[in-house]
Coordinates of C-alpha atoms in Angstrom, one line a residue:
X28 CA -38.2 30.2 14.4
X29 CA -38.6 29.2 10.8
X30 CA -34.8 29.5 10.2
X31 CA -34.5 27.1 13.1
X32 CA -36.9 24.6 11.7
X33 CA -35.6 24.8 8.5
X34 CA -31.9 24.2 9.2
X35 CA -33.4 20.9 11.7
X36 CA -35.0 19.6 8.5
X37 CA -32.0 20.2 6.5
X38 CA -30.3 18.0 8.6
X39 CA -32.8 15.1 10.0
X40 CA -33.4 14.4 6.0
X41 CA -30.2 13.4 5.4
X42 CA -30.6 11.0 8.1
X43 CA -32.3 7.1 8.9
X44 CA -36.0 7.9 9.9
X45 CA -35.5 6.4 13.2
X46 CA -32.8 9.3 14.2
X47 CA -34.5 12.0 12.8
X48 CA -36.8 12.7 15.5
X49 CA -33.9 12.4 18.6
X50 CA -31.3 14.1 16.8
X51 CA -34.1 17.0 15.8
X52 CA -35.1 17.5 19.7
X53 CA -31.3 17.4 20.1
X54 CA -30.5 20.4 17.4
X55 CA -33.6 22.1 18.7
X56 CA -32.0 22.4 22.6
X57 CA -28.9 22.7 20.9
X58 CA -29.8 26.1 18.9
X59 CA -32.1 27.6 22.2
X60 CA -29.2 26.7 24.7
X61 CA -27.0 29.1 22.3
X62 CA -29.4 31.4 21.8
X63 CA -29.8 34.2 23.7
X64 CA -33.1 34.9 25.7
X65 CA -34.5 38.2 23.6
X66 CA -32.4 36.7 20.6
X67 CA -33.3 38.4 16.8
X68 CA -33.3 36.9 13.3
X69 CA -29.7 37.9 13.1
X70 CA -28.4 36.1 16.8
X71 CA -30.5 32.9 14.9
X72 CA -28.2 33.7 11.8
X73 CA -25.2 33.7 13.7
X74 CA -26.2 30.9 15.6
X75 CA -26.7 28.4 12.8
X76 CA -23.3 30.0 11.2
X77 CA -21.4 28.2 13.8
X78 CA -23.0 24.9 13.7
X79 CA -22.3 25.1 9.6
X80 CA -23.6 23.7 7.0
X81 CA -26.8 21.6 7.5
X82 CA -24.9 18.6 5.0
X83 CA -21.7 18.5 6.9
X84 CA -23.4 18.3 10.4
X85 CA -25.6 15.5 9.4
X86 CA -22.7 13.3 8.0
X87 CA -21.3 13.6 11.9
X88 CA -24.6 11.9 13.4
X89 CA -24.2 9.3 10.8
X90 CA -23.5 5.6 11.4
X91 CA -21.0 5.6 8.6
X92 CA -19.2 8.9 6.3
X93 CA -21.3 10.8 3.9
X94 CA -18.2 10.9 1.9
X95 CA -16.2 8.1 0.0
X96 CA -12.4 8.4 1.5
X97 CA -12.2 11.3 4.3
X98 CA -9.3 13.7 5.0
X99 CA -8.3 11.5 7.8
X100 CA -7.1 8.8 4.9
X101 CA -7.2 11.2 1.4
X102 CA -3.1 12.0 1.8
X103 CA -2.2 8.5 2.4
X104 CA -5.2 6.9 -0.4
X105 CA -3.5 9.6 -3.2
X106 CA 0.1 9.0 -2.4
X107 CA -0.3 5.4 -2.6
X108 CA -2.5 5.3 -5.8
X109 CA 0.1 8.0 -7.6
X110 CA 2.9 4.9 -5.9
X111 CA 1.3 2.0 -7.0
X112 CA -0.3 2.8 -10.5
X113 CA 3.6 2.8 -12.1
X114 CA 4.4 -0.3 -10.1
X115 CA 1.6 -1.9 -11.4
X116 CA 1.7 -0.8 -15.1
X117 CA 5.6 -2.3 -14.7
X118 CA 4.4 -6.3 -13.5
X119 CA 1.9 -5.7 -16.4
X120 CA 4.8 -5.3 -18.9
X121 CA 7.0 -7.8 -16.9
X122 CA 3.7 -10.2 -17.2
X123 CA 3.6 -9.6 -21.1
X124 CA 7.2 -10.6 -21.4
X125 CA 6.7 -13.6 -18.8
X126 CA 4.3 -15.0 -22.1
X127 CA 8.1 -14.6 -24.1
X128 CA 7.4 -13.4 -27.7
X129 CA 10.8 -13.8 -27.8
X130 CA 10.7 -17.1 -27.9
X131 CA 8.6 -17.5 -31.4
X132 CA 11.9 -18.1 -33.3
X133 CA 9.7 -16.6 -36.2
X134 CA 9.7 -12.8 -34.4
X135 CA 12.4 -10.8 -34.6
X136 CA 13.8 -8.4 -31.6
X137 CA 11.7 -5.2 -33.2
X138 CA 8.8 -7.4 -34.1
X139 CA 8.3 -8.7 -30.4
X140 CA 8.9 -5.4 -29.1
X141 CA 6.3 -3.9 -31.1
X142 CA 4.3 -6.8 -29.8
X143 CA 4.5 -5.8 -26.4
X144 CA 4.2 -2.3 -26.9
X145 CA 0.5 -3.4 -28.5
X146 CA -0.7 -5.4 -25.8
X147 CA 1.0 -3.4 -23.2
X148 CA -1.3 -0.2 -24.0
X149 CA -4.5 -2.2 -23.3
X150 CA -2.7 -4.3 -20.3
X151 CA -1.4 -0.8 -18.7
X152 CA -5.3 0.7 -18.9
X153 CA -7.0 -2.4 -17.5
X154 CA -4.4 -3.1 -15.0
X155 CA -4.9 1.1 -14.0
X156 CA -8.7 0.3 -13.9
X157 CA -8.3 -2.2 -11.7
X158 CA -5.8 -0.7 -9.3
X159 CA -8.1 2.4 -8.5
X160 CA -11.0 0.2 -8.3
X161 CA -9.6 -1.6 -5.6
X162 CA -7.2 0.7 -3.6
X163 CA -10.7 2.6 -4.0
X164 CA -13.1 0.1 -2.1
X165 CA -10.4 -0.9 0.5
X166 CA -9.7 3.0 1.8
X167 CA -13.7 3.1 1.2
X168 CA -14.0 0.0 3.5
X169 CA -11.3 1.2 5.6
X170 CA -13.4 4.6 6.2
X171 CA -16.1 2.9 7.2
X172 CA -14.8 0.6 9.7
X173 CA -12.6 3.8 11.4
X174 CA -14.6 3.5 15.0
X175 CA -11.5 6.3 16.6
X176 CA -12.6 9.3 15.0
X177 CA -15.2 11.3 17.0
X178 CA -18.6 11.1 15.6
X179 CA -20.0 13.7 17.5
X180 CA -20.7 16.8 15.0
X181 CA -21.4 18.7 18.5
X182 CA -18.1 18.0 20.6
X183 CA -15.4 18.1 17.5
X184 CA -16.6 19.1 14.7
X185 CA -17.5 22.6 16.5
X186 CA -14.4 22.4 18.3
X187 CA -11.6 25.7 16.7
X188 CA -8.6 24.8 15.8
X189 CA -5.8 26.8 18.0
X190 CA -1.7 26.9 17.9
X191 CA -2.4 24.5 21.3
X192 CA -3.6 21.7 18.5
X193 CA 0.4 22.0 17.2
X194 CA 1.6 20.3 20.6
X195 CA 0.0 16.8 20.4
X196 CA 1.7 17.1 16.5
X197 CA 5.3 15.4 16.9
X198 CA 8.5 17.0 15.3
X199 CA 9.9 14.5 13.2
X200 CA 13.4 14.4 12.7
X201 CA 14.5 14.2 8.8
X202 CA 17.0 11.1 9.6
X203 CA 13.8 9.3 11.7
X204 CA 11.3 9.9 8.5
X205 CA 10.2 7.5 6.2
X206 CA 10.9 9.1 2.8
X207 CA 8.4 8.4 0.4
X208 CA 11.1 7.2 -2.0
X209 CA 11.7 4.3 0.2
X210 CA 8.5 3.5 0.1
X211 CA 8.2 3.2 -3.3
X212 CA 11.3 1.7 -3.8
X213 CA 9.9 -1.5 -0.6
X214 CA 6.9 -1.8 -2.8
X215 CA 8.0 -1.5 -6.2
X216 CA 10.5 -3.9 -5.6
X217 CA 8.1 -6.5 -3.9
X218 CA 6.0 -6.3 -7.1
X219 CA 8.8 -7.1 -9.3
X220 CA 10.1 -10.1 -7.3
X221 CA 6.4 -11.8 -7.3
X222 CA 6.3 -10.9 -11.0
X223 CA 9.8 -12.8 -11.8
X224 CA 9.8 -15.4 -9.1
X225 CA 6.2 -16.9 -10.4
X226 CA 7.0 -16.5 -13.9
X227 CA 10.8 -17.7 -13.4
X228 CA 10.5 -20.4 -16.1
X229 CA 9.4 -17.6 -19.3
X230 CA 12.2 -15.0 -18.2
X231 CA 14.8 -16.0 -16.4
X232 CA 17.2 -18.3 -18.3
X233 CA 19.7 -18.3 -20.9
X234 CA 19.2 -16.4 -24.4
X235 CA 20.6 -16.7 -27.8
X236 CA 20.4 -14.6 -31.0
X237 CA 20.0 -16.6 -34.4
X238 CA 19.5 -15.3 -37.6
X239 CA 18.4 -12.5 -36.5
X240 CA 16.3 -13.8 -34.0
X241 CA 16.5 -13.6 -29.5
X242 CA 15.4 -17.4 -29.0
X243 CA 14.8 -18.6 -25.4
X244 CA 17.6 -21.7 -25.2
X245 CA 16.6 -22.4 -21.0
X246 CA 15.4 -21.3 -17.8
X247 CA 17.6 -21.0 -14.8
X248 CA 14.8 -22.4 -12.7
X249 CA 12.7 -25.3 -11.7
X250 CA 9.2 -23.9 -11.9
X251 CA 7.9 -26.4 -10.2
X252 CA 10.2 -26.0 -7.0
X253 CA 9.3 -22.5 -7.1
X254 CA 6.0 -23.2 -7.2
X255 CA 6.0 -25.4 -4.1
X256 CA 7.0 -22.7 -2.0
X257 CA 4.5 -20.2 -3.2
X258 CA 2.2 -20.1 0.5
X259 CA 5.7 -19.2 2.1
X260 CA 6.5 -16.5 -0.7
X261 CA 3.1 -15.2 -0.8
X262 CA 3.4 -14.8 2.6
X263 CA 6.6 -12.6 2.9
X264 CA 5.6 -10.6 -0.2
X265 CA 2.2 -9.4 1.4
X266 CA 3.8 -9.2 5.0
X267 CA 6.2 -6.6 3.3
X268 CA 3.5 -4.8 1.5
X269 CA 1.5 -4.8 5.1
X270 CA 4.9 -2.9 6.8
X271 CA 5.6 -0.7 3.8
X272 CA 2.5 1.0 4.0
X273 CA 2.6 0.5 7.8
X274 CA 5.8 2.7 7.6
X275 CA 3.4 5.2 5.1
X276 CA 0.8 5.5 7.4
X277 CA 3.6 6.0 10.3
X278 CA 5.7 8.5 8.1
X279 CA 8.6 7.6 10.8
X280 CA 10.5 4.8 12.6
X281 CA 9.5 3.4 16.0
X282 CA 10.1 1.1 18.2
X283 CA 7.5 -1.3 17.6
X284 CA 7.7 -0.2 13.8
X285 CA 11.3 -1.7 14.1
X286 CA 10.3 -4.4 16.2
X287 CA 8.0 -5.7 13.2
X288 CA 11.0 -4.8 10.6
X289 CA 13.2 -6.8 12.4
X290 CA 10.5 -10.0 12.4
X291 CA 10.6 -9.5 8.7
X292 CA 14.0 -9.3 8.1
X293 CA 14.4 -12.7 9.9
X294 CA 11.3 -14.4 7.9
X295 CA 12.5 -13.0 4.7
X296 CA 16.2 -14.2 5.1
X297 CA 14.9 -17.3 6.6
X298 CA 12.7 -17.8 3.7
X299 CA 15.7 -16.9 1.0
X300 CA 17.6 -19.7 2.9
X301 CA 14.8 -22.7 2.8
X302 CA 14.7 -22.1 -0.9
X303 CA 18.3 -21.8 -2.1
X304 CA 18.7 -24.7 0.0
X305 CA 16.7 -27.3 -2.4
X306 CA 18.9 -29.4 -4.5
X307 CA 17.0 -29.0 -7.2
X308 CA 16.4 -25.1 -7.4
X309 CA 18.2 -24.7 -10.3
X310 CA 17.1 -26.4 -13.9
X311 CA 19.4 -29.5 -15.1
X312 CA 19.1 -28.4 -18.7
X313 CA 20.4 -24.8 -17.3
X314 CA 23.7 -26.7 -15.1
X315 CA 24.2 -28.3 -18.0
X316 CA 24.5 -25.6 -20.5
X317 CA 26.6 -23.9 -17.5
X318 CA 29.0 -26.5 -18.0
X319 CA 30.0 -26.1 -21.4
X320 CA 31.2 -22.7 -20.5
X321 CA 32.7 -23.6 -16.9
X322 CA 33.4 -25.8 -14.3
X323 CA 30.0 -24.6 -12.0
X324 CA 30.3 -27.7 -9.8
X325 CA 33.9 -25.8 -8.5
X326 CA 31.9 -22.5 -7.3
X327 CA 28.5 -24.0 -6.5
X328 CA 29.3 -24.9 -2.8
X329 CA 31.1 -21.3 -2.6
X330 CA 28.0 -19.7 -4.5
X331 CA 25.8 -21.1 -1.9
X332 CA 27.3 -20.3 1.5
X333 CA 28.4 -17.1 -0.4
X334 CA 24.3 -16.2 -1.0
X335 CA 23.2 -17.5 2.4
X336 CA 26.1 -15.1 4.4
X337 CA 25.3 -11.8 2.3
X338 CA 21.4 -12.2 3.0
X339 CA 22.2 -12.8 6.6
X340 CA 24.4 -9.2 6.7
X341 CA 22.1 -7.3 4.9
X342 CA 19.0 -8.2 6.9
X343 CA 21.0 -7.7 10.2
X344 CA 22.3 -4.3 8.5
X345 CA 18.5 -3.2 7.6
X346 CA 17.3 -4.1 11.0
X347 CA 20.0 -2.4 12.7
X348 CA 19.5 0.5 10.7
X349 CA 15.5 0.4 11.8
X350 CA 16.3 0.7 15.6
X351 CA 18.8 3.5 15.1
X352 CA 16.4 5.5 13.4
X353 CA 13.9 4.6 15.8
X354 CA 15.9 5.6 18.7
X355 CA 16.5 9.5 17.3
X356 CA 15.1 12.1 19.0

């Protein structure tokens, strides 16, 4: 009986003191209901081999995990850390540039560049720290908040794994899966529109070199029209974040999963529209420089309608594209 009691208290000490005593008479019927009745030292051996290790069972009678990110969500935590530590050390750069060394008319092209590469080492590393940290603490949260999984140590964790466990897996078809380049691709390019559209006014204009030098001459944009529309753009850039890992965690196309593509699609295109649609989108100092070189005023109508007709095919192309891949067998 030692063994017995010894592999209780291995358990009940890794619990909350008010457990320990229920979950303890619990082991204890537990271990005697296995048991046989002349049982040895060796059927007690065997007997406590199958329950497992003391450390493992008592993290299954706890409220919350013993450990920090599970199995259930380690693939998906990893592939999107490996995903979004590049994407991030990318805006970091594109944020460096967005303060425009470039336009010091006292740096030249090789002296900016070096400047970047500087401050990008040390922008890169914190921007790394603070990626893990975070995607860290929300899988952590995420872990903890998981109320499907099966806490009982004595109903699943006990439970063998047989060829019959491969049924309830479903065989998804290569042209219905969600490659992971995809996803990288939804996400990084997400990243990199939020890191141009709110910085619109430091890098995207119209450049010059003189003597030697790249000198910012004017910004395509009007910062401050941008800026008016930032709830709406915040809102489809983390809604598209939201879907693209949906479609991670997923790993294939659904129904519903094109159901919510298709939602996007429209709020996205709809969103493009109500922006390009402001008269004063584009920066006067930017038209006029545009002038000197051609007759804008000629195409601007055409540009327009031209912009507002491709988004419209591409985002019914995308979303028909979702539902075909969601109705493959």
């Amino acid at each position: 009986m030692e063994l017995i009691e010894l592999y209780i208290q291995e358990v009940t000490r890794r619990l909350p003191e008010k457990n320990r005593a229920d979950i303890a008479l619990e082991l204890q019927s537990t271990i005697e209901d296995m048991l046989p009745e002349d049982h040895t030292e060796q059927d007690v051996k065997e007997v406590l081999l199958k329950l497992g290790d003391p450390v493992t069972l008592a993290s299954g009678y706890r409220d919350r995990p013993m450990h920090l990110i599970g199995p259930r969500y380690y693939d998906v935590y990893i592939s999107l850390l490996k995903m979004i530590l590049p994407i991030a050390a990318v805006i970091s750069l594109i944020a460096l540039v967005g303060d425009n060394p470039f336009r010091d008319t006292g740096n030249t092209v090789m002296e900016a560049i070096l400047k970047i590469i500087g401050k990008g080492i040390s922008s890169i590393i914190s921007t790394g720290i603070q990626v893990f940290f975070w995607l860290t603490l929300s899988f952590a949260i995420l872990e903890r908040l998981d109320t499907s999984k099966d806490q009982s140590p004595l109903t699943k964790d006990l439970k063998p794994w047989t060829p019959e466990n491969l049924k309830d897996i479903p065989n998804i078809s290569k042209k219905k899966a969600v490659p992971m380049i995809e996803v990288f691709a939804s996400l990084l390019g997400l990243s990199v529109f939020a890191a141009l559209y709110f910085n619109a006014a430091n890098l995207l204009g119209v450049y010059e070199k003189r003597n030697g030098s790249l000198i910012f001459v004017t910004p395509s944009f009007n910062q401050d029209v941008l800026n008016s529309y930032w709830l709406l753009v915040s809102c489809v850039i983390i809604i598209g974040m939201l879907l693209t890992i949906y479609k991670l965690f997923l790993g294939r196309w659904t129904l519903k999963l094109a159901f919510f593509h298709a939602i996007y699609q429209l709020l996205y295109t709809l969103a493009f529209i109500i922006i390009i649609s402001n008269p004063d989108l584009l920066n006067p100092e930017f038209l006029a420089y545009q002038r000197t070189l051609f007759s804008i005023d000629e195409w601007k109508s055409s540009i327009y309608w031209g912009l507002i007709l491709i988004s419209i095919i591409f985002a019914a192309y995308d979303t028909y594209q979702g539902f075909r891949k969601a109705k493959i067998r």
